[in-house]
Coordinates of C-alpha atoms and ligand atoms in Angstrom, one line a residue:
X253 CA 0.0 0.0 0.0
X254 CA 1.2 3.5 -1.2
X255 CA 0.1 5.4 2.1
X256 CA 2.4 4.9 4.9
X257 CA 1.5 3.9 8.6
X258 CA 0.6 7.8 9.0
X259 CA -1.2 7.9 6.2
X260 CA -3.2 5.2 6.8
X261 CA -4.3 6.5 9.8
X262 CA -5.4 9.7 8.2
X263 CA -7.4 8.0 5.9
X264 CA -9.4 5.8 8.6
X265 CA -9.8 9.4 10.2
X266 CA -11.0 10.9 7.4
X267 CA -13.8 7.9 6.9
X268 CA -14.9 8.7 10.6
X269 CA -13.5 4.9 11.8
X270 CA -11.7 4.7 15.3
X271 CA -8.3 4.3 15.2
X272 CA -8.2 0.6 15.7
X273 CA -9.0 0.0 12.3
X274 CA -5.9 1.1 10.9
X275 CA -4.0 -1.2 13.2
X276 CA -5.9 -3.8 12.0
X277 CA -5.4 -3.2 8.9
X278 CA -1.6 -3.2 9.3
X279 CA -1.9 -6.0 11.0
X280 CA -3.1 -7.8 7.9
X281 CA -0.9 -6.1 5.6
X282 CA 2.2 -6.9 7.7
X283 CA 1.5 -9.8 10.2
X284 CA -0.6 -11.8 7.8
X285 CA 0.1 -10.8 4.4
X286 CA -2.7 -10.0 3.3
X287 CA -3.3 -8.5 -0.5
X288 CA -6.6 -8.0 -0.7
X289 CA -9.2 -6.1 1.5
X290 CA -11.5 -9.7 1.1
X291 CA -9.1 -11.3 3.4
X292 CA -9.4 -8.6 6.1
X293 CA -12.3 -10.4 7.7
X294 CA -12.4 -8.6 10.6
X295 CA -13.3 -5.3 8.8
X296 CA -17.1 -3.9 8.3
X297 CA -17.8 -4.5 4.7
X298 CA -19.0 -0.8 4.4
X299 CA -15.4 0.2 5.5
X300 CA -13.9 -2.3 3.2
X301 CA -15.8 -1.0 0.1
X302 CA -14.8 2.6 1.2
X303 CA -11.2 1.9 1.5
X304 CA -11.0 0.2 -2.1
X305 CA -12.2 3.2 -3.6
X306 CA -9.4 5.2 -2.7
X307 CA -6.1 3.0 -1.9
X308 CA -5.3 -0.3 -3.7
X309 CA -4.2 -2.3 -0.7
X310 CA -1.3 -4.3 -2.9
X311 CA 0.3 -2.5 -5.9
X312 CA 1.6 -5.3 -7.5
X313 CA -0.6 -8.0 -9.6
X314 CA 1.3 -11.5 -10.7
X315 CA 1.7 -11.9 -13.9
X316 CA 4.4 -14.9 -14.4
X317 CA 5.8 -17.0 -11.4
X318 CA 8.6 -19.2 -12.3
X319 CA 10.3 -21.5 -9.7
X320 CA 13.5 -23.4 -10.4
X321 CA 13.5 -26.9 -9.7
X322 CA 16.7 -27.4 -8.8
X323 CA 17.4 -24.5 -5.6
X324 CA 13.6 -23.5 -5.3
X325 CA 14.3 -19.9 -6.1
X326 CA 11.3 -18.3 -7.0
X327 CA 11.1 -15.3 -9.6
X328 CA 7.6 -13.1 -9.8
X329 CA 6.9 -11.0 -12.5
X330 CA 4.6 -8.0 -11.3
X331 CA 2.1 -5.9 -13.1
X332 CA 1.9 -2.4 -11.6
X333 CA -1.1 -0.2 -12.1
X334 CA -0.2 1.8 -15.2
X335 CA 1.0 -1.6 -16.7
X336 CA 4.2 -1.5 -16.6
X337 CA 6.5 -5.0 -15.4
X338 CA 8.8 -5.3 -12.2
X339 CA 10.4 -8.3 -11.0
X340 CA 11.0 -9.9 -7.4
X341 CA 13.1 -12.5 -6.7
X342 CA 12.8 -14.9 -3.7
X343 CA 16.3 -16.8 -3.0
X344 CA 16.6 -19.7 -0.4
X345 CA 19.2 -21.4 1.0
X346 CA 19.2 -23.6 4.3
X347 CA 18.2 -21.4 7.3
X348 CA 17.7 -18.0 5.2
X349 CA 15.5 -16.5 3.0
X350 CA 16.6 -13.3 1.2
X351 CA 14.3 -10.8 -1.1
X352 CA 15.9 -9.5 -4.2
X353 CA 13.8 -6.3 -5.2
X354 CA 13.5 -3.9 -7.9
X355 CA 13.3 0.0 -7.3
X356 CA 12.6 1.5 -10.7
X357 CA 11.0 0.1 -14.2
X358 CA 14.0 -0.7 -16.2
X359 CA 17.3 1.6 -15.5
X360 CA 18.4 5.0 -16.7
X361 CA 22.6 3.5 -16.3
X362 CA 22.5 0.8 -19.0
X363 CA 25.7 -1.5 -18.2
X364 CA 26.4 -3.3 -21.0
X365 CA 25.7 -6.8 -19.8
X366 CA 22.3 -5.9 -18.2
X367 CA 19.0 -6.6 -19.6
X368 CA 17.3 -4.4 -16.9
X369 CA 19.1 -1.1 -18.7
X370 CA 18.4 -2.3 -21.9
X371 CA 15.4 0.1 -22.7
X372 CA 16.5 2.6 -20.9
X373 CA 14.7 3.9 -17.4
X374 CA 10.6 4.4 -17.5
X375 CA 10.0 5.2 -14.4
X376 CA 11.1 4.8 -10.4
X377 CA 8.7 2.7 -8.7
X378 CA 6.8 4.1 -5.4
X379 CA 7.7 3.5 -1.9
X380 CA 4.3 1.5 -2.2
X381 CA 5.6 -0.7 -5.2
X382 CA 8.9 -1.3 -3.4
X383 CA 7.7 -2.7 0.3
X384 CA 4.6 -5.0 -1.7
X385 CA 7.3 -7.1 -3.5
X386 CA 8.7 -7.6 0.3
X387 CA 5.1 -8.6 1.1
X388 CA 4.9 -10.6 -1.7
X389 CA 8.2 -12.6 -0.7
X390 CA 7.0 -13.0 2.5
X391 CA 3.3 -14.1 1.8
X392 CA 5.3 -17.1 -0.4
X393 CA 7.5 -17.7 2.7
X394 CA 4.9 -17.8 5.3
X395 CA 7.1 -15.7 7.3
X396 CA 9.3 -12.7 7.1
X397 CA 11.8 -12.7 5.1
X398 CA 15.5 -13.1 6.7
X399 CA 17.6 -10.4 4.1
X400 CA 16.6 -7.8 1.9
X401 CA 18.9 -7.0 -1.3
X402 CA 17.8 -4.1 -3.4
X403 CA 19.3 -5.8 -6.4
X404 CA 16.6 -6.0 -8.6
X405 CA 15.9 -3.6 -11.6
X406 CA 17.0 0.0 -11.6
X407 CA 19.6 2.1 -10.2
X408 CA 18.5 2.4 -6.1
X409 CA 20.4 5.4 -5.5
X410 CA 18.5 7.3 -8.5
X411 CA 15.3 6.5 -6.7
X412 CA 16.9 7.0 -3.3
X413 CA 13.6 9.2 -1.4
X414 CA 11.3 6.3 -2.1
X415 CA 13.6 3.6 -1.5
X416 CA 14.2 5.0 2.1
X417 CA 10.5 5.7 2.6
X418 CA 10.1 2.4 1.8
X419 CA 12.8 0.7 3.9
X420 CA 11.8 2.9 6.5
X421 CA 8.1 2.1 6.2
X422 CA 8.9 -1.5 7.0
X423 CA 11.6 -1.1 9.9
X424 CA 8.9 -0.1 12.0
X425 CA 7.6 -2.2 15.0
X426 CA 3.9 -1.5 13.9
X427 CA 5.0 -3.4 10.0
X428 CA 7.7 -5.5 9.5
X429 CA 10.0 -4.7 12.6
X430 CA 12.7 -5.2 9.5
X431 CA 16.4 -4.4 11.0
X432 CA 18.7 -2.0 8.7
X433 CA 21.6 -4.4 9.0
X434 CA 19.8 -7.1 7.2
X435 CA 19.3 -4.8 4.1
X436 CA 21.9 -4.5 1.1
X437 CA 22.2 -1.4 -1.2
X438 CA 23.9 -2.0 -4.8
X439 CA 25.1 0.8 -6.2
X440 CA 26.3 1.1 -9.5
X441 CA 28.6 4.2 -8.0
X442 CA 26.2 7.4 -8.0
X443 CA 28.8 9.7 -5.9
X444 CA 25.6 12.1 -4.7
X445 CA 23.6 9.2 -3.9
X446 CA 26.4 7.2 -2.0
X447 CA 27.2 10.2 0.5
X448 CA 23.2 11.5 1.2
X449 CA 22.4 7.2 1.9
X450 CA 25.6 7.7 4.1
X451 CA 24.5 11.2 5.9
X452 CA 20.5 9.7 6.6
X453 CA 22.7 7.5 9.3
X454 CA 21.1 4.2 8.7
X455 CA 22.9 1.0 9.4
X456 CA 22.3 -0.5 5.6
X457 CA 24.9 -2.2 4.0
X458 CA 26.5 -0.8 1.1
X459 CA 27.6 -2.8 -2.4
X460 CA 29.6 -1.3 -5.2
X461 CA 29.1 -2.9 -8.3
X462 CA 33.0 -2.1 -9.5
X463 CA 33.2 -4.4 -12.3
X464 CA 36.6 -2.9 -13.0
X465 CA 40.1 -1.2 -12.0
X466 CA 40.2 1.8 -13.6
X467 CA 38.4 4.5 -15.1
X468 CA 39.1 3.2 -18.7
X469 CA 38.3 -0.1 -18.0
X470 CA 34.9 0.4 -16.3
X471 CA 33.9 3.0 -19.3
X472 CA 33.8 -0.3 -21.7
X473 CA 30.7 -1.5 -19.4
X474 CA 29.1 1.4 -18.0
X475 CA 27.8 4.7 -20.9
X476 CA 29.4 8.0 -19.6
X477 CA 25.9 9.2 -18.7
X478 CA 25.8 8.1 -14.9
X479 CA 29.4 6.9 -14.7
X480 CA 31.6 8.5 -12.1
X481 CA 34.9 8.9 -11.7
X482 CA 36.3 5.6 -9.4
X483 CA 38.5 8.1 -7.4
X484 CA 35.4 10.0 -6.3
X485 CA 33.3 6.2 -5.8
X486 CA 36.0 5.8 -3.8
X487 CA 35.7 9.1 -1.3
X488 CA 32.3 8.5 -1.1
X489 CA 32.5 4.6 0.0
X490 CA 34.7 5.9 2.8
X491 CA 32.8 8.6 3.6
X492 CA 29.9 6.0 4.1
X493 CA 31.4 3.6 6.1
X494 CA 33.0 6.6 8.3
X495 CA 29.6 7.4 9.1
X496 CA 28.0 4.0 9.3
X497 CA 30.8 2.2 10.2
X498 CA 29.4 -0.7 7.9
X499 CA 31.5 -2.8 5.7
X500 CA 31.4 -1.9 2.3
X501 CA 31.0 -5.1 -0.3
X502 CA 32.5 -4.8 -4.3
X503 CA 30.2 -6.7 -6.7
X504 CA 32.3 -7.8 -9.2
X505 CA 31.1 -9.5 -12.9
X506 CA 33.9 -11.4 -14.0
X507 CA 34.2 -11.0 -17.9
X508 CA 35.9 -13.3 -19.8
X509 CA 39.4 -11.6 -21.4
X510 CA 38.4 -8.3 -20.0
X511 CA 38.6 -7.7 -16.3
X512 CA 39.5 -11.3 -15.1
X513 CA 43.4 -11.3 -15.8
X514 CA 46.1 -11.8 -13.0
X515 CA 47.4 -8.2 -13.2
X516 CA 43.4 -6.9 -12.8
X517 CA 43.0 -9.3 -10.2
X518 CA 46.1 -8.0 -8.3
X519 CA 45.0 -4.4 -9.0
X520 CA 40.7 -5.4 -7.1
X521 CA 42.7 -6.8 -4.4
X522 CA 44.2 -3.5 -3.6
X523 CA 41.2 -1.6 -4.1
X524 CA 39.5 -4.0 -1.3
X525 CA 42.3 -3.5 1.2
X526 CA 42.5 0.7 0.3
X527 CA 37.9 0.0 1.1
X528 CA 38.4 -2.8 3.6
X529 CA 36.2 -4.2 1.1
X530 CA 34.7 -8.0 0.6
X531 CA 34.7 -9.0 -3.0
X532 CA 32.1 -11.0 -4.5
X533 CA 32.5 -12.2 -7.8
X534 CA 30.0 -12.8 -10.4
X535 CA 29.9 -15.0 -13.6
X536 CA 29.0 -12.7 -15.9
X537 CA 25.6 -13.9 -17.2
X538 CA 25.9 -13.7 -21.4
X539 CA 21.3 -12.4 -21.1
X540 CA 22.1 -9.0 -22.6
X541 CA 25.1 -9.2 -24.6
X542 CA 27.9 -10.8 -25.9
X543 CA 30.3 -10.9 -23.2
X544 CA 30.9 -13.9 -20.9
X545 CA 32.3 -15.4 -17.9
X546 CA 35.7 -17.1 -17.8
X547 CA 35.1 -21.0 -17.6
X548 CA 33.7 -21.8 -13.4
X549 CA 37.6 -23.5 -12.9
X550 CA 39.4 -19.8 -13.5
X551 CA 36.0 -18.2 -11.8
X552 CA 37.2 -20.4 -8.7
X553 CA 40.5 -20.0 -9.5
X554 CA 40.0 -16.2 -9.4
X555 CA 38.4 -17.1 -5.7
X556 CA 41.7 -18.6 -4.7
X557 CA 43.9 -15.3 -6.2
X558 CA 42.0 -12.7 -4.6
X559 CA 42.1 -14.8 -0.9
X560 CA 45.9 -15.8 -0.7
X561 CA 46.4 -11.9 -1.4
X562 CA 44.7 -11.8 1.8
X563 CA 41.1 -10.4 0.8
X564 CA 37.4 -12.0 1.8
X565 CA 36.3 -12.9 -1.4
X566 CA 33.1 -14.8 -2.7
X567 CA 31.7 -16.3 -6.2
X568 CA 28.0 -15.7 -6.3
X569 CA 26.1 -19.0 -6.9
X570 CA 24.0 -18.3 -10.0
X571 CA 20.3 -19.0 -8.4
X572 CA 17.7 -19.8 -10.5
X573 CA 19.9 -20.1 -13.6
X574 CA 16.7 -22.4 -15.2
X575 CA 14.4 -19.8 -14.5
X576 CA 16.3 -16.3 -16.3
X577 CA 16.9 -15.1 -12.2
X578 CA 19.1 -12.3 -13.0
X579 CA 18.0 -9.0 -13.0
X580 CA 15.3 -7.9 -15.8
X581 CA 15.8 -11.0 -17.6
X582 CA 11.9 -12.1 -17.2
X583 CA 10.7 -8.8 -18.3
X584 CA 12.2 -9.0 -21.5
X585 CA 11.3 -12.0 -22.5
X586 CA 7.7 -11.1 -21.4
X587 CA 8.3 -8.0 -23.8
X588 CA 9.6 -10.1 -26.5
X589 CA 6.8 -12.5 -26.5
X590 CA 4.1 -9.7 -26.8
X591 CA 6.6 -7.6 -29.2
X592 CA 7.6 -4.9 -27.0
X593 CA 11.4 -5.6 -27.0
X594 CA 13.3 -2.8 -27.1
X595 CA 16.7 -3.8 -29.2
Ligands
SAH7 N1 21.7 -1.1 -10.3 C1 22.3 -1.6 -9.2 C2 21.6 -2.8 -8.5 C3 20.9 -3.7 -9.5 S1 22.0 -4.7 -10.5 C4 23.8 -2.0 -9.5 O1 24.1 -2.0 -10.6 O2 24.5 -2.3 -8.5 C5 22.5 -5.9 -9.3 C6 23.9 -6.6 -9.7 O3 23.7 -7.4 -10.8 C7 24.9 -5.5 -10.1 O4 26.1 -5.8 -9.4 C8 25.0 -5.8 -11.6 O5 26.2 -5.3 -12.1 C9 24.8 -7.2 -11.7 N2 24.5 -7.7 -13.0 C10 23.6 -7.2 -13.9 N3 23.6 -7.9 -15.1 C11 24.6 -8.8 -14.9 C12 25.0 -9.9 -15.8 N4 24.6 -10.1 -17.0 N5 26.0 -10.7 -15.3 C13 26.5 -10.5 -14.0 N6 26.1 -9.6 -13.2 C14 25.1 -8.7 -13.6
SF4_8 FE1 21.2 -0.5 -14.0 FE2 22.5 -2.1 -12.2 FE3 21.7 -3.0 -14.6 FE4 23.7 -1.3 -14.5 S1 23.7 -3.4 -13.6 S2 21.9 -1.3 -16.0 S3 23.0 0.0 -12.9 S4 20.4 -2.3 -13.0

């Protein structure tokens, strides 16, 4: 829902209902669930009717659900209200259950190997749009969710007021109760964004999606547009975790031939230590364009490098490889099959 606890309250106000009601409708829409003013069975259906008239209760409608066989990772696609397409994806491993969510209809960066940038951006989703795929997740679960990563489509720290109204709107004890360390920001390096998320003094955590070593390296993946200098990515990453004191993470896509070399390697390792960065690598998935990862031995092997120089690093399993989980993959098929690709 698109109003906010205080807004909600307002509204119930305004349609001459104690206050109770609006804590039992959070109730619903937080402790149970719920996604549609039928299941709120404890509300007067004259209230009900009044509330549908002026606040959808869920902003997203399921259009596509694929789950992968093999690691049960789950991947909605989501029609909004205008008609536009979002994706959600629901990862699960033993013991934890993490959220990956979108924050804007497609993305205004366009890295090369992305399918979300593809078309360019169309719009940043509401604060609304972004906590109902967190409901969603949850409503599958049964529970809530253990991890939030805002990984999904679009650029978060282009659409950083809703995002926060939106992570904020579910930290509450009266919502989700959700605790700031368990959230994850990826940034594709927007300086501005990266030192007002550090100055609002929240305890998320922060991911750079480096990709490369230097400026000319990184300017063969991400269009001059939105790209930043790595010097000034840099200041700012410090900068936030001076004032958050969080650990920063560098999201790395290893390309075959391109940014996966020993020298390169050597070159990320110091960039860590200069961050106090962990790295985790990424197999570059071949969706969007023509680049590739290097074969899973030198991905490992690359694993192996980056540790005995003395840095945390990580290779991010692929989840959901069967069922196109990586970001904005789902929506462009779904274009493609009704003949809206943009290419
Ligand atoms: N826009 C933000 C967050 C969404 S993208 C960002 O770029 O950080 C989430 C992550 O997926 C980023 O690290 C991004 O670089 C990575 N990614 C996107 N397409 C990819 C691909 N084809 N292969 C590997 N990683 C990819
Ligand atoms: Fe946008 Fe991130 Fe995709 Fe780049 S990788 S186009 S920043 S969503």
């Amino acid at each position: 829902m698109d109003l906010g606890t205080s807004g909600l309250e307002e509204l119930v106000k305004s349609l001459r209902q104690p206050s109770f009601r609006a804590k039992q409708i959070l109730e619903w829409l937080f402790g149970r669930f719920a996604n549609s003013y039928d299941e709120m069975t404890n509300l007067p259906s004259a209230l009900k009717s009044a509330l549908a008239e002026q606040v959808r209760p869920f902003a997203l409608t399921v259009i596509d659900c694929l789950k992968d066989p093999e690691d049960g990772t789950i991947k909605w696609l989501s029609e909004l209200e205008d008609g536009n397409t979002i994706e959600t994806v629901l990862i699960r491993v033993p013991g934890r259950t993490t959220v990956c969510i979108s924050t804007q209809v497609g993305c205004p960066v366009r890295c090369v190997f992305c399918a979300s940038g593809r078309g360019g951006l169309v719009r940043n989703l509401t604060a609304g749009e972004i906590i109902d795929q967190v409901i969603l997740a949850c409503r599958e679960v049964g529970d809530r969710v253990d991890n939030i990563v805002v990984m999904g489509m679009g650029e978060p720290l282009l659409n950083l007021d809703a995002l926060a109204a939106a992570l904020d709107g579910i930290s509450g004890e009266d919502t989700l109760g959700f605790g700031a360390r368990h959230i994850t920001i990826s940034t594709s390096g927007i300086v501005p964004g990266i030192r007002r998320l550090a100055e609002m003094g929240r305890s998320w955590n922060l991911a750079l999606s480096l990709h490369a070593v230097n400026d000319e390296m990184r300017a063969q993946i991400i269009p001059p547009a939105t790209r930043f200098p790595l010097e000034e990515i840099f200041s700012a990453c410090e900068y936030h975790r001076t004032l958050t004191g969080r650990m920063l993470t560098l999201e790395y896509a290893l390309i075959k031939d391109k940014n996966d070399s020993r020298e390169t390697l050597e070159a990320l390792s110091a960039i860590a230590h200069r961050l106090r960065a962990k790295v985790n690598l990424i197999p570059c998935n071949p969706n969007a364009s023509r680049l590739t990862a290097p074969t899973m031995r030198r991905c490992y092997e690359a694993v192996d490098f980056l540790t005995d120089l003395g840095v945390q690093a990580t290779l991010r399993h692929s989840h959901g490889q069967g069922i196109l989980a990586a970001c904005g993959q789902l929506r462009q098929k779904a274009e493609a099959l009704s003949g809206r690709a943009e290419n």
